[in-house]
Amino acid sequence: MPSASPFHGLSAFPPTPANTDGRVDTEALGRLLERLCEAGVASIGLLGSTGIYAYLTREERLRAVMAAAECVAGRIPLIVGAGALRTDHAVGLARDAESAGADALLLAPVSYTPLTQEEAYQHFLAVAKATKLPVCIYNNPGTTHFTFSRELLQRLCDIETIKAVKMPLPADGDLPGELAALREKTGLAIGYSGDWGAADALLCGADAWYSVIGGLLPRTALGLTRAAMAGDVDEARRLDKLFEPLWQTFKAFGSIRVVYMLLEHLSLARAELPRPLLPLKSADRQRVLDVVEPLIALEGGRKAQSLL
């Protein structure tokens, strides 16, 4: 396993290229991951929400992990999503990921019938006990419709292999207060998703940014991460301001739709959104393209600088 912690710094979450039948394009996935390795991200988040884990079969998820592990080859920690409706299915996915070469797991409490706090605890306990891999709790109420109480996070922290939590941005905006409360109750590494709040979260002392845009524009996202974690407020704010128009499209259309459009625009892969999700309409595509071009140019400039 790579020596770097998988739960600190920029964790880049790429999309998973697949066709309309849900068949993963492992060659295209490898090209995406190679870009992340070359950029030097702290970890790769495979099969997250942007990675359409919920829409893929167990067999396709295993193919993706095997291809990713072969491509990354131990250079960067590989965090693999193991979320599933049934506990036995999640256990199977966790074991698949471990056997295929994952370095850590990301686990969401996926549900149809709303889960109780105790049901979520037992689910996490079963999956955590199924492998030796460190686990990051995926707290994503926007998709799972389940919210972890701080008491539940404290209980989960006592499970030996549960090491981190991926948090949504707090509804009240009180990042310092939330971070202080979580650090008081848990020993978990605390990271945040919600790309538009990354600069604030990192400047407030968060351990990680679990980044959607980091999966496609890793060098620029890494620049923001390093500046914020070093306390360089001016540089972090400057880069976040450049991203702001793109953050607005994430909010307007959903980041997954924007990212899959950009995946093809950047000529990185041909990929289809899993139905019933639909691609952006022409006018919305143009809005995204108008705001992303300066970032694409910046990403290219950063790549050129890194080669000097």
mmCIF file of N, CA, C and O in Angstrom, residues 28-81:
data_model
loop_
_atom_site.group_PDB
_atom_site.id
_atom_site.type_symbol
_atom_site.label_atom_id
_atom_site.label_comp_id
_atom_site.label_asym_id
_atom_site.label_seq_id
_atom_site.Cartn_x
_atom_site.Cartn_y
_atom_site.Cartn_z
ATOM 1 N N ALA A 28 -10.107 3.809 -21.493
ATOM 2 C CA ALA A 28 -10.341 5.236 -21.256
ATOM 3 C C ALA A 28 -10.171 5.571 -19.777
ATOM 4 O O ALA A 28 -9.616 6.618 -19.426
ATOM 5 N N LEU A 29 -10.652 4.695 -18.904
ATOM 6 C CA LEU A 29 -10.471 4.913 -17.472
ATOM 7 C C LEU A 29 -8.995 4.989 -17.135
ATOM 8 O O LEU A 29 -8.564 5.860 -16.360
ATOM 9 N N GLY A 30 -8.211 4.110 -17.719
ATOM 10 C CA GLY A 30 -6.773 4.139 -17.466
ATOM 11 C C GLY A 30 -6.139 5.450 -17.888
ATOM 12 O O GLY A 30 -5.267 5.983 -17.196
ATOM 13 N N ARG A 31 -6.582 6.007 -19.016
ATOM 14 C CA ARG A 31 -6.033 7.293 -19.460
ATOM 15 C C ARG A 31 -6.379 8.403 -18.475
ATOM 16 O O ARG A 31 -5.544 9.271 -18.177
ATOM 17 N N LEU A 32 -7.598 8.382 -17.970
ATOM 18 C CA LEU A 32 -7.993 9.376 -16.970
ATOM 19 C C LEU A 32 -7.134 9.274 -15.719
ATOM 20 O O LEU A 32 -6.675 10.277 -15.166
ATOM 21 N N LEU A 33 -6.933 8.056 -15.253
ATOM 22 C CA LEU A 33 -6.175 7.852 -14.013
ATOM 23 C C LEU A 33 -4.705 8.202 -14.194
ATOM 24 O O LEU A 33 -4.053 8.692 -13.262
ATOM 25 N N GLU A 34 -4.172 7.959 -15.382
ATOM 26 C CA GLU A 34 -2.774 8.310 -15.639
ATOM 27 C C GLU A 34 -2.565 9.814 -15.506
ATOM 28 O O GLU A 34 -1.544 10.262 -14.963
ATOM 29 N N ARG A 35 -3.526 10.599 -15.964
ATOM 30 C CA ARG A 35 -3.442 12.060 -15.808
ATOM 31 C C ARG A 35 -3.404 12.454 -14.343
ATOM 32 O O ARG A 35 -2.672 13.371 -13.947
ATOM 33 N N LEU A 36 -4.176 11.759 -13.522
ATOM 34 C CA LEU A 36 -4.205 12.071 -12.097
ATOM 35 C C LEU A 36 -2.885 11.693 -11.435
ATOM 36 O O LEU A 36 -2.385 12.419 -10.566
ATOM 37 N N CYS A 37 -2.333 10.569 -11.839
ATOM 38 C CA CYS A 37 -1.033 10.159 -11.290
ATOM 39 C C CYS A 37 0.055 11.157 -11.685
ATOM 40 O O CYS A 37 0.895 11.543 -10.867
ATOM 41 N N GLU A 38 0.047 11.579 -12.945
ATOM 42 C CA GLU A 38 1.046 12.536 -13.412
ATOM 43 C C GLU A 38 0.930 13.870 -12.689
ATOM 44 O O GLU A 38 1.939 14.533 -12.423
ATOM 45 N N ALA A 39 -0.295 14.271 -12.369
ATOM 46 C CA ALA A 39 -0.500 15.534 -11.655
ATOM 47 C C ALA A 39 -0.037 15.460 -10.210
ATOM 48 O O ALA A 39 0.305 16.476 -9.612
ATOM 49 N N GLY A 40 -0.042 14.259 -9.631
ATOM 50 C CA GLY A 40 0.414 14.102 -8.253
ATOM 51 C C GLY A 40 -0.658 14.340 -7.215
ATOM 52 O O GLY A 40 -0.366 14.845 -6.122
ATOM 53 N N VAL A 41 -1.905 13.972 -7.516
ATOM 54 C CA VAL A 41 -2.962 14.109 -6.513
ATOM 55 C C VAL A 41 -2.651 13.209 -5.321
ATOM 56 O O VAL A 41 -1.870 12.253 -5.426
ATOM 57 N N ALA A 42 -3.257 13.501 -4.178
ATOM 58 C CA ALA A 42 -2.954 12.735 -2.971
ATOM 59 C C ALA A 42 -3.597 11.357 -2.978
ATOM 60 O O ALA A 42 -3.050 10.399 -2.407
ATOM 61 N N SER A 43 -4.773 11.251 -3.593
ATOM 62 C CA SER A 43 -5.440 9.955 -3.725
ATOM 63 C C SER A 43 -6.422 10.038 -4.875
ATOM 64 O O SER A 43 -6.767 11.122 -5.353
ATOM 65 N N ILE A 44 -6.880 8.866 -5.320
ATOM 66 C CA ILE A 44 -7.889 8.764 -6.376
ATOM 67 C C ILE A 44 -9.125 8.105 -5.789
ATOM 68 O O ILE A 44 -9.032 7.049 -5.154
ATOM 69 N N GLY A 45 -10.268 8.748 -5.977
ATOM 70 C CA GLY A 45 -11.535 8.205 -5.504
ATOM 71 C C GLY A 45 -12.277 7.536 -6.653
ATOM 72 O O GLY A 45 -12.938 8.212 -7.446
ATOM 73 N N LEU A 46 -12.148 6.245 -6.755
ATOM 74 C CA LEU A 46 -12.778 5.493 -7.837
ATOM 75 C C LEU A 46 -14.178 5.052 -7.424
ATOM 76 O O LEU A 46 -14.395 4.648 -6.284
ATOM 77 N N LEU A 47 -15.108 5.111 -8.360
ATOM 78 C CA LEU A 47 -16.479 4.670 -8.117
ATOM 79 C C LEU A 47 -17.147 5.450 -6.985
ATOM 80 O O LEU A 47 -17.800 4.898 -6.109
ATOM 81 N N GLY A 48 -16.965 6.769 -7.031
ATOM 82 C CA GLY A 48 -17.761 7.645 -6.189
ATOM 83 C C GLY A 48 -19.064 7.969 -6.912
ATOM 84 O O GLY A 48 -19.429 7.320 -7.900
ATOM 85 N N SER A 49 -19.767 8.977 -6.429
ATOM 86 C CA SER A 49 -21.033 9.335 -7.077
ATOM 87 C C SER A 49 -20.814 9.766 -8.519
ATOM 88 O O SER A 49 -21.544 9.353 -9.426
ATOM 89 N N THR A 50 -19.786 10.591 -8.761
ATOM 90 C CA THR A 50 -19.448 10.991 -10.119
ATOM 91 C C THR A 50 -18.977 9.790 -10.933
ATOM 92 O O THR A 50 -19.095 9.784 -12.160
ATOM 93 N N GLY A 51 -18.469 8.791 -10.261
ATOM 94 C CA GLY A 51 -18.026 7.566 -10.907
ATOM 95 C C GLY A 51 -19.132 6.564 -11.119
ATOM 96 O O GLY A 51 -18.857 5.385 -11.400
ATOM 97 N N ILE A 52 -20.367 6.983 -10.994
ATOM 98 C CA ILE A 52 -21.606 6.233 -11.279
ATOM 99 C C ILE A 52 -21.641 4.841 -10.639
ATOM 100 O O ILE A 52 -22.183 3.893 -11.204
ATOM 101 N N TYR A 53 -21.090 4.715 -9.433
ATOM 102 C CA TYR A 53 -21.074 3.398 -8.790
ATOM 103 C C TYR A 53 -22.465 2.799 -8.645
ATOM 104 O O TYR A 53 -22.663 1.584 -8.786
ATOM 105 N N ALA A 54 -23.450 3.641 -8.364
ATOM 106 C CA ALA A 54 -24.799 3.143 -8.101
ATOM 107 C C ALA A 54 -25.464 2.576 -9.357
ATOM 108 O O ALA A 54 -26.475 1.861 -9.249
ATOM 109 N N TYR A 55 -24.912 2.855 -10.536
ATOM 110 C CA TYR A 55 -25.520 2.430 -11.789
ATOM 111 C C TYR A 55 -24.807 1.238 -12.429
ATOM 112 O O TYR A 55 -25.201 0.795 -13.506
ATOM 113 N N LEU A 56 -23.743 0.741 -11.785
ATOM 114 C CA LEU A 56 -22.945 -0.322 -12.379
ATOM 115 C C LEU A 56 -23.169 -1.648 -11.665
ATOM 116 O O LEU A 56 -23.386 -1.692 -10.455
ATOM 117 N N THR A 57 -23.070 -2.729 -12.414
ATOM 118 C CA THR A 57 -23.169 -4.052 -11.812
ATOM 119 C C THR A 57 -21.911 -4.367 -11.012
ATOM 120 O O THR A 57 -20.865 -3.711 -11.161
ATOM 121 N N ARG A 58 -22.012 -5.381 -10.176
ATOM 122 C CA ARG A 58 -20.841 -5.812 -9.404
ATOM 123 C C ARG A 58 -19.699 -6.197 -10.341
ATOM 124 O O ARG A 58 -18.531 -5.862 -10.073
ATOM 125 N N GLU A 59 -20.023 -6.866 -11.437
ATOM 126 C CA GLU A 59 -18.981 -7.303 -12.366
ATOM 127 C C GLU A 59 -18.264 -6.114 -12.998
ATOM 128 O O GLU A 59 -17.026 -6.118 -13.124
ATOM 129 N N GLU A 60 -19.012 -5.095 -13.375
ATOM 130 C CA GLU A 60 -18.387 -3.919 -13.994
ATOM 131 C C GLU A 60 -17.592 -3.113 -12.971
ATOM 132 O O GLU A 60 -16.542 -2.552 -13.297
ATOM 133 N N ARG A 61 -18.081 -3.068 -11.752
ATOM 134 C CA ARG A 61 -17.323 -2.371 -10.715
ATOM 135 C C ARG A 61 -15.989 -3.069 -10.470
ATOM 136 O O ARG A 61 -14.942 -2.423 -10.318
ATOM 137 N N LEU A 62 -16.000 -4.395 -10.457
ATOM 138 C CA LEU A 62 -14.760 -5.143 -10.272
ATOM 139 C C LEU A 62 -13.811 -4.912 -11.446
ATOM 140 O O LEU A 62 -12.602 -4.725 -11.254
ATOM 141 N N ARG A 63 -14.348 -4.910 -12.684
ATOM 142 C CA ARG A 63 -13.497 -4.633 -13.841
ATOM 143 C C ARG A 63 -12.840 -3.260 -13.723
ATOM 144 O O ARG A 63 -11.652 -3.098 -14.046
ATOM 145 N N ALA A 64 -13.600 -2.280 -13.248
ATOM 146 C CA ALA A 64 -13.059 -0.930 -13.096
ATOM 147 C C ALA A 64 -11.942 -0.903 -12.063
ATOM 148 O O ALA A 64 -10.895 -0.274 -12.275
ATOM 149 N N VAL A 65 -12.145 -1.571 -10.932
ATOM 150 C CA VAL A 65 -11.117 -1.575 -9.883
ATOM 151 C C VAL A 65 -9.862 -2.296 -10.358
ATOM 152 O O VAL A 65 -8.728 -1.830 -10.120
ATOM 153 N N MET A 66 -10.026 -3.407 -11.026
ATOM 154 C CA MET A 66 -8.870 -4.153 -11.518
ATOM 155 C C MET A 66 -8.065 -3.313 -12.508
ATOM 156 O O MET A 66 -6.827 -3.252 -12.440
ATOM 157 N N ALA A 67 -8.758 -2.644 -13.417
ATOM 158 C CA ALA A 67 -8.075 -1.800 -14.393
ATOM 159 C C ALA A 67 -7.387 -0.628 -13.714
ATOM 160 O O ALA A 67 -6.252 -0.256 -14.065
ATOM 161 N N ALA A 68 -8.068 -0.037 -12.732
ATOM 162 C CA ALA A 68 -7.489 1.107 -12.028
ATOM 163 C C ALA A 68 -6.246 0.704 -11.246
ATOM 164 O O ALA A 68 -5.223 1.401 -11.268
ATOM 165 N N ALA A 69 -6.317 -0.406 -10.548
ATOM 166 C CA ALA A 69 -5.172 -0.858 -9.765
ATOM 167 C C ALA A 69 -3.976 -1.164 -10.660
ATOM 168 O O ALA A 69 -2.831 -0.861 -10.320
ATOM 169 N N GLU A 70 -4.254 -1.743 -11.823
ATOM 170 C CA GLU A 70 -3.168 -2.035 -12.761
ATOM 171 C C GLU A 70 -2.536 -0.744 -13.281
ATOM 172 O O GLU A 70 -1.308 -0.634 -13.400
ATOM 173 N N CYS A 71 -3.372 0.256 -13.569
ATOM 174 C CA CYS A 71 -2.864 1.531 -14.082
ATOM 175 C C CYS A 71 -2.085 2.301 -13.019
ATOM 176 O O CYS A 71 -0.964 2.748 -13.267
ATOM 177 N N VAL A 72 -2.667 2.429 -11.853
ATOM 178 C CA VAL A 72 -2.047 3.229 -10.796
ATOM 179 C C VAL A 72 -0.785 2.548 -10.264
ATOM 180 O O VAL A 72 0.202 3.205 -9.924
ATOM 181 N N ALA A 73 -0.825 1.235 -10.168
ATOM 182 C CA ALA A 73 0.354 0.429 -9.806
ATOM 183 C C ALA A 73 1.039 0.908 -8.530
ATOM 184 O O ALA A 73 2.258 0.978 -8.464
ATOM 185 N N GLY A 74 0.227 1.268 -7.536
ATOM 186 C CA GLY A 74 0.781 1.615 -6.243
ATOM 187 C C GLY A 74 1.367 3.006 -6.126
ATOM 188 O O GLY A 74 1.896 3.371 -5.072
ATOM 189 N N ARG A 75 1.255 3.811 -7.183
ATOM 190 C CA ARG A 75 1.853 5.150 -7.129
ATOM 191 C C ARG A 75 1.086 6.099 -6.219
ATOM 192 O O ARG A 75 1.679 6.995 -5.596
ATOM 193 N N ILE A 76 -0.227 5.942 -6.184
ATOM 194 C CA ILE A 76 -1.107 6.841 -5.433
ATOM 195 C C ILE A 76 -2.180 5.983 -4.779
ATOM 196 O O ILE A 76 -2.673 5.031 -5.390
ATOM 197 N N PRO A 77 -2.570 6.281 -3.534
ATOM 198 C CA PRO A 77 -3.630 5.498 -2.887
ATOM 199 C C PRO A 77 -4.925 5.520 -3.693
ATOM 200 O O PRO A 77 -5.350 6.561 -4.192
ATOM 201 N N LEU A 78 -5.541 4.352 -3.791
ATOM 202 C CA LEU A 78 -6.778 4.182 -4.547
ATOM 203 C C LEU A 78 -7.920 3.876 -3.581
ATOM 204 O O LEU A 78 -7.951 2.822 -2.950
ATOM 205 N N ILE A 79 -8.848 4.839 -3.460
ATOM 206 C CA ILE A 79 -10.032 4.681 -2.616
ATOM 207 C C ILE A 79 -11.180 4.224 -3.508
ATOM 208 O O ILE A 79 -11.470 4.864 -4.517
ATOM 209 N N VAL A 80 -11.840 3.141 -3.112
ATOM 210 C CA VAL A 80 -12.882 2.568 -3.965
ATOM 211 C C VAL A 80 -14.231 2.577 -3.251
ATOM 212 O O VAL A 80 -14.344 2.129 -2.109
ATOM 213 N N GLY A 81 -15.252 3.079 -3.934
ATOM 214 C CA GLY A 81 -16.604 3.085 -3.394
ATOM 215 C C GLY A 81 -17.184 1.685 -3.331
ATOM 216 O O GLY A 81 -17.103 0.919 -4.290
#
